[in-house]
XYZ file of C-alpha atoms in Angstrom:
755
model
C 0.072 0.518 0.121
C 1.191 3.565 -0.685
C -0.241 6.887 -0.850
C 0.750 10.214 -3.335
C 1.936 10.042 -6.249
C 2.274 6.789 -8.445
C 3.338 3.933 -6.008
C 4.638 5.611 -3.269
C 4.247 8.859 -1.226
C 7.749 9.950 -2.575
C 9.410 9.916 1.127
C 13.095 11.123 1.272
C 15.545 10.539 4.058
C 16.983 12.876 6.238
C 18.927 12.737 9.546
C 17.230 13.618 12.453
C 19.076 16.201 14.584
C 19.653 15.478 18.794
C 16.442 17.560 20.602
C 18.418 19.814 22.640
C 18.587 19.268 26.506
C 15.465 21.544 28.107
C 16.551 23.129 31.214
C 13.822 22.901 34.026
C 14.129 24.826 37.349
C 13.551 22.855 41.030
C 10.681 22.633 43.031
C 9.577 24.874 45.233
C 7.033 24.849 48.087
C 3.948 23.832 47.091
C 2.696 27.302 46.614
C 5.384 27.912 44.274
C 4.784 28.003 40.623
C 8.080 28.610 38.406
C 8.305 29.860 34.953
C 8.415 27.545 31.925
C 11.512 28.148 31.452
C 12.145 30.797 33.717
C 13.861 33.856 32.294
C 17.304 32.926 32.741
C 16.505 29.204 32.091
C 14.843 30.353 28.630
C 17.631 32.224 27.894
C 19.529 29.514 28.555
C 17.823 27.765 25.900
C 17.955 29.862 23.208
C 21.184 31.676 23.336
C 23.309 28.550 24.356
C 24.378 29.287 27.557
C 24.778 26.716 30.538
C 21.582 25.568 31.715
C 22.740 24.666 35.037
C 24.026 28.561 35.749
C 20.547 29.413 34.632
C 18.481 27.252 37.038
C 20.820 28.232 39.494
C 19.703 31.764 38.923
C 16.064 30.184 38.622
C 16.152 29.532 42.552
C 17.341 32.960 43.421
C 14.088 34.284 41.412
C 10.991 34.957 43.788
C 8.189 33.656 42.049
C 5.403 32.864 44.549
C 2.305 31.664 43.253
C -0.476 31.494 45.191
C -3.729 31.437 42.699
C -6.214 30.106 44.600
C -8.949 29.549 41.903
C -5.919 28.445 39.494
C -4.345 24.695 39.702
C -0.727 25.056 39.877
C 0.620 25.353 36.062
C 3.676 25.775 34.126
C 4.178 29.848 33.395
C 5.874 30.656 29.489
C 8.313 33.451 29.589
C 11.156 32.934 27.154
C 13.214 35.231 25.160
C 16.201 36.307 25.602
C 16.970 40.657 25.654
C 18.050 41.703 22.666
C 20.920 43.686 23.866
C 24.126 44.945 21.687
C 26.443 43.136 24.348
C 25.293 39.434 25.358
C 25.145 38.397 28.941
C 28.518 36.563 29.710
C 28.483 33.376 28.926
C 25.442 33.686 26.296
C 26.044 33.142 22.894
C 26.630 36.155 20.249
C 23.322 36.416 17.785
C 24.208 38.726 15.782
C 25.427 37.716 11.950
C 27.883 40.543 11.871
C 31.330 40.217 14.049
C 34.628 41.859 14.633
C 36.796 41.490 11.852
C 40.270 39.938 12.790
C 43.229 41.469 12.115
C 41.203 44.878 11.889
C 43.424 47.508 10.628
C 41.646 50.834 10.623
C 44.107 53.106 8.211
C 44.154 50.142 5.913
C 40.469 50.260 5.972
C 40.333 53.980 5.521
C 42.941 53.604 2.283
C 41.044 50.898 0.668
C 37.764 53.042 0.740
C 39.440 56.068 -0.576
C 40.741 54.162 -3.500
C 37.475 52.531 -4.138
C 35.888 55.826 -4.448
C 38.969 57.869 -6.061
C 38.979 58.975 -10.197
C 35.441 58.367 -12.121
C 33.139 56.058 -10.760
C 33.595 54.242 -7.746
C 33.897 50.450 -6.887
C 31.014 49.325 -5.054
C 31.892 45.934 -4.378
C 34.941 46.862 -2.335
C 32.684 49.372 -0.787
C 30.070 46.690 0.234
C 32.804 44.006 1.099
C 34.661 45.975 3.284
C 32.147 47.516 5.384
C 29.625 44.226 5.732
C 32.597 42.715 7.079
C 33.568 45.170 10.068
C 31.251 45.593 13.193
C 30.072 49.088 13.373
C 32.245 49.717 16.256
C 35.646 48.954 13.185
C 33.356 51.347 10.668
C 33.736 54.417 13.252
C 37.354 54.094 13.856
C 37.338 53.465 10.013
C 35.355 57.303 9.906
C 37.740 58.574 12.015
C 40.855 57.185 10.452
C 39.643 58.427 7.012
C 39.172 62.091 8.361
C 42.969 61.585 9.902
C 44.430 60.801 6.633
C 42.297 62.446 3.965
C 40.523 65.872 6.227
C 37.493 64.664 4.343
C 34.380 63.131 6.027
C 34.162 59.169 4.918
C 29.744 59.239 5.275
C 29.813 62.809 3.117
C 31.959 60.720 0.294
C 29.970 57.870 0.232
C 26.940 59.909 0.008
C 27.927 61.629 -3.296
C 29.656 58.595 -4.538
C 26.776 55.921 -4.639
C 22.867 56.624 -5.377
C 19.191 55.336 -4.348
C 18.864 52.371 -1.885
C 22.348 50.951 -1.902
C 23.555 54.521 -1.117
C 20.945 54.682 1.970
C 22.485 50.979 3.181
C 25.972 51.692 3.245
C 25.432 55.328 5.014
C 22.706 53.129 7.317
C 25.616 50.928 8.275
C 27.754 53.482 8.846
C 26.177 55.730 11.361
C 26.588 54.512 15.039
C 23.407 52.544 16.023
C 21.774 55.673 18.095
C 22.036 58.135 15.687
C 21.090 55.436 12.671
C 17.493 55.264 14.895
C 17.753 58.881 15.379
C 17.834 59.817 11.635
C 15.214 57.155 10.783
C 13.029 58.774 13.825
C 13.652 62.656 12.465
C 12.726 61.612 8.772
C 9.669 59.763 9.932
C 8.814 63.458 11.435
C 9.770 65.805 9.006
C 8.173 67.082 6.535
C 4.251 66.777 5.742
C 2.827 63.535 7.161
C 4.219 61.218 9.848
C 5.539 57.526 9.603
C 3.855 55.869 12.215
C 4.969 53.018 11.463
C 8.726 53.954 11.736
C 8.203 55.157 15.215
C 6.304 52.464 16.313
C 8.932 49.627 15.366
C 11.753 51.696 17.070
C 9.854 52.687 20.303
C 8.297 49.851 20.944
C 11.310 47.517 20.340
C 14.316 49.417 21.746
C 15.781 48.323 25.158
C 15.753 51.191 28.066
C 19.819 51.797 27.478
C 19.333 52.005 23.623
C 16.082 54.699 23.974
C 18.237 56.880 26.585
C 21.405 56.425 23.413
C 18.837 57.602 21.313
C 17.616 60.383 23.174
C 20.928 61.928 23.660
C 21.845 61.230 19.967
C 18.783 62.910 18.697
C 20.057 66.223 20.876
C 23.503 65.784 19.807
C 22.455 65.668 16.248
C 19.787 68.078 15.822
C 19.632 69.963 18.684
C 16.537 69.314 19.335
C 14.190 67.660 22.283
C 13.121 64.316 20.893
C 10.014 64.092 23.126
C 9.228 67.692 22.508
C 9.431 66.804 18.459
C 7.401 63.404 18.745
C 4.631 65.536 20.983
C 4.611 67.879 18.423
C 3.721 65.468 15.434
C 1.500 63.146 17.635
C -1.625 63.325 19.113
C -4.133 61.239 21.341
C -3.205 58.113 23.471
C -0.567 57.331 21.010
C 0.821 60.678 21.721
C 0.924 59.091 25.304
C 1.863 55.882 24.815
C 4.963 56.996 22.709
C 6.257 59.323 25.492
C 6.304 56.615 28.245
C 8.099 54.629 26.269
C 10.664 57.184 25.166
C 11.294 58.077 29.050
C 13.395 54.525 28.787
C 12.111 53.474 32.642
C 10.951 49.782 32.123
C 11.184 47.967 35.157
C 13.803 45.324 34.642
C 13.850 43.618 37.889
C 13.736 39.627 37.572
C 11.527 39.656 40.281
C 8.073 38.860 39.796
C 5.143 39.264 42.280
C 2.346 37.055 41.429
C -0.183 39.520 43.365
C 0.687 42.381 40.976
C 0.795 39.524 37.833
C -2.642 38.617 39.304
C -3.475 42.357 39.997
C -2.672 44.024 36.314
C -4.788 41.066 35.001
C -7.891 42.280 36.437
C -6.714 45.815 35.545
C -6.171 44.953 32.494
C -9.835 43.288 31.602
C -12.100 46.290 33.983
C -10.094 48.587 31.678
C -11.431 46.771 28.698
C -13.779 43.533 28.159
C -15.696 44.618 31.572
C -15.963 48.759 30.738
C -18.561 50.689 28.696
C -15.638 52.101 26.905
C -11.848 51.782 27.625
C -9.696 52.893 30.320
C -6.794 53.344 28.084
C -4.582 54.868 30.383
C -4.281 51.478 32.199
C -3.104 49.714 29.318
C -0.743 52.484 28.711
C 0.498 52.421 32.195
C 0.752 48.443 32.591
C 2.191 47.722 29.327
C 4.295 50.849 28.961
C 6.206 50.150 32.342
C 6.046 46.564 33.454
C 9.097 44.366 32.748
C 9.062 41.708 30.383
C 9.571 38.793 32.293
C 6.621 40.033 34.688
C 4.446 40.986 31.291
C 4.588 37.598 29.566
C 3.388 36.109 32.851
C 0.583 38.816 32.485
C -0.050 37.614 29.255
C -0.543 34.034 30.274
C -2.442 34.440 32.582
C -4.718 36.878 31.360
C -5.338 34.142 28.419
C -6.423 31.538 31.510
C -8.542 33.899 33.073
C -10.575 35.404 29.957
C -10.239 32.702 27.357
C -8.768 35.117 25.031
C -5.313 36.518 23.881
C -4.143 39.895 25.253
C -4.276 41.222 21.658
C -7.792 40.238 20.900
C -8.727 42.496 23.581
C -6.384 45.579 22.396
C -8.270 44.643 19.031
C -11.603 45.433 20.050
C -10.758 47.849 22.727
C -8.388 50.201 20.772
C -7.743 51.413 17.548
C -5.900 53.041 14.889
C -2.196 53.960 15.309
C -2.785 53.519 18.966
C -3.674 50.003 18.496
C -0.894 49.172 16.278
C 1.556 50.357 18.634
C 0.225 48.713 21.789
C -0.333 45.717 19.658
C 3.677 45.984 18.777
C 4.282 46.190 21.993
C 3.060 42.999 22.980
C 4.780 41.367 20.457
C 8.254 42.639 21.373
C 7.512 41.355 25.007
C 6.280 38.466 23.262
C 9.790 37.532 21.335
C 11.382 40.670 19.563
C 12.759 38.225 16.991
C 9.549 37.545 15.998
C 8.015 40.889 15.524
C 11.283 41.848 13.598
C 11.013 38.003 11.557
C 7.286 39.443 10.596
C 8.279 42.928 9.504
C 10.872 41.835 7.077
C 8.285 39.150 5.813
C 5.949 42.321 5.193
C 8.241 44.719 3.633
C 9.146 41.905 0.694
C 5.651 39.972 0.098
C 2.995 40.776 -2.704
C 4.068 43.432 -5.141
C 6.798 46.211 -4.416
C 9.161 46.026 -1.213
C 9.143 48.368 1.613
C 12.571 49.145 1.181
C 13.102 51.675 4.170
C 11.865 49.114 6.855
C 14.006 46.147 4.747
C 17.054 48.448 5.164
C 16.431 49.787 9.039
C 15.725 46.291 10.202
C 18.805 44.426 8.420
C 21.055 47.521 9.760
C 19.573 47.574 13.436
C 19.695 43.916 13.784
C 22.627 42.990 12.331
C 24.354 42.524 15.606
C 21.879 41.812 17.645
C 19.547 39.314 17.193
C 19.760 38.456 13.152
C 20.350 34.568 13.804
C 17.334 34.341 15.943
C 15.311 36.236 13.321
C 16.830 33.983 10.647
C 15.690 30.977 12.308
C 11.996 32.264 13.775
C 11.595 33.504 9.673
C 12.277 30.274 8.412
C 9.752 27.904 10.986
C 7.147 31.020 10.439
C 7.295 31.154 6.448
C 8.778 28.168 5.212
C 11.261 30.045 3.545
C 15.059 31.635 4.692
C 15.256 35.229 4.917
C 17.966 34.456 2.528
C 15.719 33.299 -0.230
C 13.498 35.836 0.285
C 16.039 38.932 -0.349
C 17.682 37.156 -2.925
C 14.772 36.960 -4.799
C 12.816 40.262 -3.951
C 15.830 42.693 -4.144
C 19.238 43.148 -6.754
C 22.582 44.138 -7.341
C 24.588 45.968 -4.852
C 21.799 46.401 -2.562
C 20.692 42.743 -2.439
C 24.678 41.929 -2.177
C 24.569 44.095 0.934
C 21.576 42.851 2.350
C 22.673 39.223 1.593
C 25.722 40.063 3.791
C 24.172 41.137 6.132
C 21.516 38.534 6.668
C 25.104 36.151 7.066
C 24.137 32.877 5.280
C 20.956 30.857 3.792
C 19.691 28.646 5.907
C 18.718 24.507 5.630
C 15.491 23.730 3.310
C 12.272 24.560 4.764
C 10.701 22.173 7.710
C 14.115 21.503 9.406
C 13.772 23.666 12.854
C 17.088 25.108 14.294
C 17.224 23.371 17.724
C 16.472 26.732 19.401
C 13.518 27.397 17.062
C 12.376 23.531 18.013
C 12.115 24.834 21.298
C 10.398 27.724 20.616
C 7.684 25.964 18.511
C 7.614 23.072 21.281
C 6.656 26.190 23.878
C 4.122 27.575 21.457
C 2.446 24.141 21.298
C 2.270 23.855 25.168
C 0.542 27.646 25.395
C -1.880 26.445 22.811
C -2.514 23.577 24.773
C -4.028 26.077 27.608
C -5.957 28.399 25.092
C -9.375 29.010 25.219
C -9.994 31.095 21.857
C -13.804 31.962 21.775
C -15.213 31.414 18.326
C -17.423 33.888 17.300
C -19.164 35.011 14.001
C -20.240 38.262 12.171
C -23.677 37.875 11.298
C -25.967 37.418 15.005
C -29.481 36.834 15.281
C -31.135 40.433 14.805
C -32.691 42.147 17.586
C -35.790 43.315 16.466
C -36.958 40.544 14.333
C -40.080 40.642 12.643
C -40.508 37.534 9.870
C -43.669 39.270 8.615
C -42.300 42.879 7.786
C -38.821 41.119 6.637
C -41.398 38.598 4.373
C -43.208 41.784 3.302
C -40.311 44.297 2.248
C -38.386 41.172 0.778
C -41.402 40.707 -1.689
C -42.024 44.059 -2.748
C -38.373 44.282 -3.331
C -38.681 41.563 -5.975
C -42.318 42.906 -7.366
C -42.874 44.624 -10.728
C -40.047 45.888 -12.858
C -36.502 45.420 -11.509
C -35.167 44.603 -8.174
C -34.354 45.907 -5.106
C -30.898 44.663 -4.371
C -30.112 46.985 -1.547
C -33.184 45.902 0.341
C -32.676 42.119 -0.214
C -29.097 42.382 1.001
C -29.393 44.734 3.961
C -32.377 41.862 5.245
C -30.416 38.525 4.547
C -27.133 39.599 5.400
C -28.053 41.006 8.753
C -29.841 38.468 9.948
C -28.910 34.561 11.061
C -29.789 31.661 9.596
C -32.218 30.432 11.613
C -34.232 34.023 11.890
C -33.729 33.382 7.698
C -35.661 30.213 7.732
C -38.697 31.551 9.734
C -38.743 34.732 6.898
C -38.738 31.612 4.108
C -41.896 29.789 5.931
C -43.490 33.516 6.711
C -43.045 34.590 2.696
C -44.475 30.872 1.774
C -47.577 31.568 3.694
C -48.292 35.141 3.365
C -47.503 34.832 -0.825
C -48.015 31.155 -1.762
C -44.835 31.366 -3.116
C -41.285 29.668 -2.782
C -38.583 32.905 -1.247
C -35.428 30.736 -2.806
C -37.156 30.483 -6.218
C -37.840 34.236 -6.295
C -34.428 35.245 -5.310
C -33.253 32.977 -7.921
C -35.149 34.464 -10.946
C -34.338 37.980 -9.798
C -30.482 37.616 -9.023
C -28.069 36.706 -10.701
C -24.236 35.850 -10.823
C -22.156 36.056 -7.634
C -24.864 37.699 -5.921
C -27.311 35.044 -6.438
C -25.030 32.179 -5.487
C -23.686 34.366 -1.991
C -27.694 35.238 -1.432
C -29.056 31.577 -2.353
C -25.837 30.107 -0.160
C -26.768 32.537 2.926
C -30.957 31.600 2.642
C -30.259 27.835 3.220
C -29.557 25.547 6.347
C -25.705 25.576 6.542
C -25.995 21.197 6.246
C -28.017 21.414 3.250
C -25.221 24.464 2.235
C -22.021 22.258 2.651
C -23.903 19.707 1.043
C -24.711 21.348 -2.036
C -20.966 22.282 -2.323
C -19.814 18.725 -1.928
C -22.063 17.632 -4.818
C -20.988 20.446 -6.946
C -17.604 19.952 -6.320
C -18.085 15.865 -7.748
C -20.715 16.424 -10.652
C -19.928 16.897 -14.107
C -16.224 16.514 -15.931
C -13.251 16.889 -12.925
C -13.538 16.913 -9.471
C -13.201 20.480 -7.319
C -10.754 18.586 -4.396
C -9.651 21.289 -2.656
C -13.599 22.214 -1.691
C -13.955 18.537 -1.108
C -10.990 18.781 1.399
C -11.805 22.270 2.712
C -15.124 20.731 4.190
C -14.665 17.637 5.072
C -11.259 18.542 6.720
C -12.744 21.096 9.330
C -16.046 20.284 10.337
C -17.138 19.060 13.552
C -18.768 15.441 14.309
C -21.982 17.186 14.508
C -22.087 19.601 11.473
C -20.732 16.286 9.331
C -23.655 14.110 10.669
C -25.876 16.806 9.821
C -24.319 16.947 6.296
C -24.690 12.945 5.556
C -28.405 13.282 6.401
C -28.768 16.769 4.374
C -27.266 14.969 1.215
C -29.175 11.916 1.559
C -32.249 13.729 2.113
C -31.349 16.349 -1.198
C -29.764 13.740 -3.467
C -31.538 10.376 -1.997
C -27.963 9.004 -2.525
C -25.492 8.466 0.720
C -22.602 11.318 0.718
C -20.220 7.707 0.663
C -21.020 6.378 -2.036
C -20.632 9.805 -4.142
C -17.116 10.163 -2.550
C -16.344 6.486 -3.759
C -17.514 6.830 -7.381
C -15.963 9.934 -7.388
C -12.508 9.664 -5.665
C -10.036 6.578 -5.761
C -7.058 5.129 -3.590
C -5.887 6.754 -0.543
C -7.558 10.221 -0.998
C -10.493 8.358 -1.300
C -9.855 6.650 1.962
C -9.001 9.643 3.839
C -12.344 11.469 2.593
C -14.791 8.767 3.743
C -12.683 8.778 6.917
C -13.908 12.287 7.570
C -17.186 12.010 6.436
C -18.235 9.143 8.701
C -17.784 12.217 11.774
C -16.179 9.519 14.093
C -13.350 12.399 15.117
C -12.900 11.438 19.274
C -14.291 14.416 21.143
C -12.000 13.681 24.756
C -8.916 15.375 25.696
C -5.371 14.140 25.051
C -3.589 11.077 26.184
C 0.514 11.686 26.715
C 1.899 8.467 26.333
C -0.712 7.267 23.563
C 0.352 10.893 21.622
C 4.065 9.947 21.954
C 3.005 6.724 20.356
C 1.320 8.689 17.693
C 4.157 10.749 17.285
C 6.124 7.695 16.761
C 4.240 6.430 13.796
C 4.187 9.838 12.144
C 7.948 10.149 12.505
C 8.127 6.257 11.025
C 6.139 7.625 7.668
C 7.422 10.199 7.214
C 10.933 8.089 7.245
C 13.060 10.715 9.604
C 12.875 7.567 12.886
C 15.702 5.866 13.206
C 13.673 2.890 13.805
C 10.361 1.563 12.373
C 7.950 -0.855 14.601
C 5.697 -1.787 11.284
C 5.507 -2.661 8.047
C 5.084 0.207 5.389
C 1.120 -0.698 4.719
C 0.566 -0.379 8.347
C 1.874 2.372 9.276
C -0.039 4.220 6.511
C -3.191 2.864 7.585
C -2.411 3.979 11.393
C -1.067 7.260 10.027
C -4.478 7.768 8.491
C -6.689 6.823 11.283
C -4.267 9.433 13.804
C -5.020 11.940 11.268
C -8.737 11.404 10.988
C -10.402 10.262 13.392
C -7.934 11.790 17.055
C -9.659 14.803 18.494
C -8.285 17.809 18.632
C -7.062 18.846 21.711
C -4.608 15.435 21.539
C -3.721 15.715 18.076
C -2.226 19.173 19.237
C -0.097 17.004 21.772
C 0.770 14.218 18.734
C 2.323 17.726 16.816
C 4.144 19.204 19.636
C 5.486 15.584 20.660
C 6.420 15.266 16.892
C 8.848 18.361 17.463
C 10.098 16.976 20.376
C 10.934 13.836 19.231
C 12.240 15.025 15.339
C 13.257 18.923 15.249
C 10.601 18.961 12.522
C 7.420 20.441 11.900
C 4.792 17.785 10.724
C 2.966 20.441 8.434
C 6.505 21.159 6.679
C 7.575 17.600 6.885
C 4.020 16.763 5.457
C 4.689 19.367 2.505
C 8.049 18.063 1.806
C 7.931 14.056 2.007
C 4.221 13.863 0.657
C 2.500 14.954 -2.699
C -1.104 15.417 -4.604
C -4.268 15.237 -2.949
C -3.077 13.110 -0.312
C -0.755 15.571 1.043
C -3.351 18.453 0.576
C -5.741 16.753 2.679
C -3.458 15.991 5.541
C -2.274 19.461 5.571
C -5.519 21.106 5.531
C -6.204 18.613 8.591
C -3.120 19.749 10.563
C -3.724 23.289 9.759
C -7.317 23.378 10.820
C -6.217 21.419 14.068
C -3.546 23.981 14.741
C -5.053 26.997 14.035
C -8.664 26.759 12.285
C -9.610 30.736 11.902
C -5.883 30.884 9.989
C -6.614 28.101 7.747
C -9.704 29.689 6.327
C -8.278 33.341 6.623
C -4.950 31.335 4.667
C -7.917 30.370 1.803
C -9.818 33.947 1.850
C -6.205 35.418 0.740
C -5.512 33.138 -1.865
C -9.093 33.369 -3.236
C -8.142 37.180 -3.966
C -4.849 37.698 -4.434
C -3.031 37.781 -7.841
C -5.217 38.436 -10.988
C -8.579 36.929 -11.173
C -10.859 36.102 -8.139
C -12.262 32.640 -6.830
C -15.640 33.586 -6.240
C -16.641 30.448 -5.952
C -14.405 29.885 -2.581
C -14.678 33.303 -1.615
C -18.599 32.965 -1.464
C -18.408 29.579 0.483
C -16.628 30.541 3.274
C -17.750 33.733 4.049
C -21.699 32.212 4.144
C -20.374 28.694 6.029
C -18.250 30.977 8.515
C -20.296 33.811 9.037
C -21.825 32.433 11.885
C -19.101 30.555 13.346
C -15.531 32.068 13.597
C -15.612 34.894 11.100
C -14.679 37.411 13.365
C -11.662 34.871 14.448
C -10.990 34.782 10.950
C -10.543 38.124 10.203
C -8.362 38.683 13.215
C -6.182 35.994 11.644
C -6.536 37.513 8.518
C -5.020 40.923 9.818
C -2.355 39.603 11.819
C -1.170 37.773 8.934
C -1.449 39.957 5.602
C -1.189 43.146 7.496
C -4.146 44.740 5.957
C -8.100 43.598 7.210
C -10.426 41.076 5.393
C -12.588 44.617 4.239
C -9.903 46.477 2.286
C -9.191 43.055 0.757
C -12.647 42.496 0.006
C -13.417 46.082 -1.313
C -10.245 46.082 -3.575
C -10.959 42.750 -5.203
C -14.635 42.684 -5.319
C -17.716 45.073 -7.015
C -21.299 46.059 -6.810
C -23.867 44.315 -4.841
C -21.841 41.286 -4.638
C -19.223 44.053 -2.684
C -22.149 44.939 -0.321
C -23.443 41.625 0.519
C -19.865 40.237 1.294
C -19.025 43.372 3.220
C -22.067 43.440 5.072
C -21.402 39.341 6.150
C -17.806 40.397 7.079
C -19.207 42.652 9.703
C -17.019 45.533 9.926
C -13.445 47.044 9.174
C -10.479 46.285 11.334
């Protein structure tokens, strides 16, 4: 038995990296819970310093936790500080190092000769500057002036042009002065570059902020706080001013009482308050230590069932919201924040070169290696390859030098990144994310009035599409069924038939889809995917891989009722091989609904490792393993599968999704990936599908309509949040830019608002 293309799945053998040892903190009194790992131990894990000494540091930390209403649990507080000088014993995580055998006079002469005469030797300039640390570049500047009586930066500006010039000159400035120049440019002239202000002030340490303020005063003879205050307003300005003080607490001691109090204050300032007390958000997020805030975020999720980011998006708005989200991201992981910024700077059409230059310059001697690792883990491609494909010329060569090297194939973790992934899975295991739709029951619902209004909208010459959209898009599905019944009672007519007669094209498909009961709508989508020439495998996968047991069972019943044939028979006659077996297994709706079983999860992870050929030993024949692997993905509960994926990372240093993508092919690969993505984060799965339905030339209206209809009362609000988080634009904006007319209006009504 084999799966995928041809007779086999096309797997290749790869070496299995050793799983790095995990530093743990010793047990304390029964009332005490220690961080998972504590900040010192986490730094050891992620920077390579001695875990034993870090564990000792944990022992001295005072973190007494007495949450009476919550069981003892492990906290997460893992991310090393990004300082210019790593702590003693910590590994250096920058990509640019001091050049050995450094000779500033010789370097100054090399640069002078490279710029002498007609034209300039750009290759020599970039090779030299990218192989020297910033400290060494300052010495070169001093020697250049001593030898030639000229300013090196001025000469470089004169000889070079465009993006390459901005990049090289940025490297020549001391870090604080480079930040000062970026901020000066951001607030000069017409308009303000708020994204630049947010990026710099949300991510810098206290020491870096103090150096920035002094450098700004020295370079421009102006007060930075006064200039920012004069160019911004409202709560956005207040938070920027707080960050400019550089007074974030840096104490390693975390009080559990204060953690609990801050959680309560944030909850009362936002979710429990009519309006929002922005001052509480500003004070807590602007002043508390990173370690303290990480524990606050964990406890906030545990207490409220939603991440702090969701509350910020729901309670704040505009540039203030973006700033607070950036602060939270940097508290969680500065390196991940910059990996995301770099990805967004290069994805899609065009490149945000100012952002790309600023980050590559500012992080090259701090945490570029961490950024690279997270970038590859998160986006399935190396930072190096994305820069290589998105830039050109000497500009590209310089950026690649700053990047410091290309990483291995997608799917394989660095040991440090595997640790981060493991901790992310542990965090997801306790998350209780509240799913919310965008379409809710109308409060003043009157089916009689709605039926009459719809009849009037379709009676006579022409059709009032606006009224139809306004009613149908703002009623729940249960209310729409009442309207259908009332319409037939009043007028002796079938509302669906009238709508079908009066509307056409994409709008008709959308409105008619909204009018159908969910199970019957899904049944129809499955039927359409299998009828005629060819099969729409993507639609089959999307529906069957994401529906709950109850939804699947309702679909089976609706399919039988509407088409007088079982769904299983239909799938059997229209698909084949292992793809058919997987779909039929999903279509039974027999997924377990219990919690996780750790011992069983380790066994399941071992099966996955063996079938994907990254385990050292195998415990059965290939045919038996394939059947077990399919059974695991198709029948285990979501909480259990999350634990399986976590154990898989721990066991192999690989991510199961990336491994399936790399080692498998065809429809089998696609359905397994869809299951894994749905287990990991179902709203994100649908956000990706929506984005792909609208990106590039043309729109996949069928997919767009199917997802908007089917998720409107389940989790479309969550999908919206994932969409803007990943793609840096709202679902509302994407729909607005890709559709038109009454179809656009109906989609926006279902979308439910702009983020």
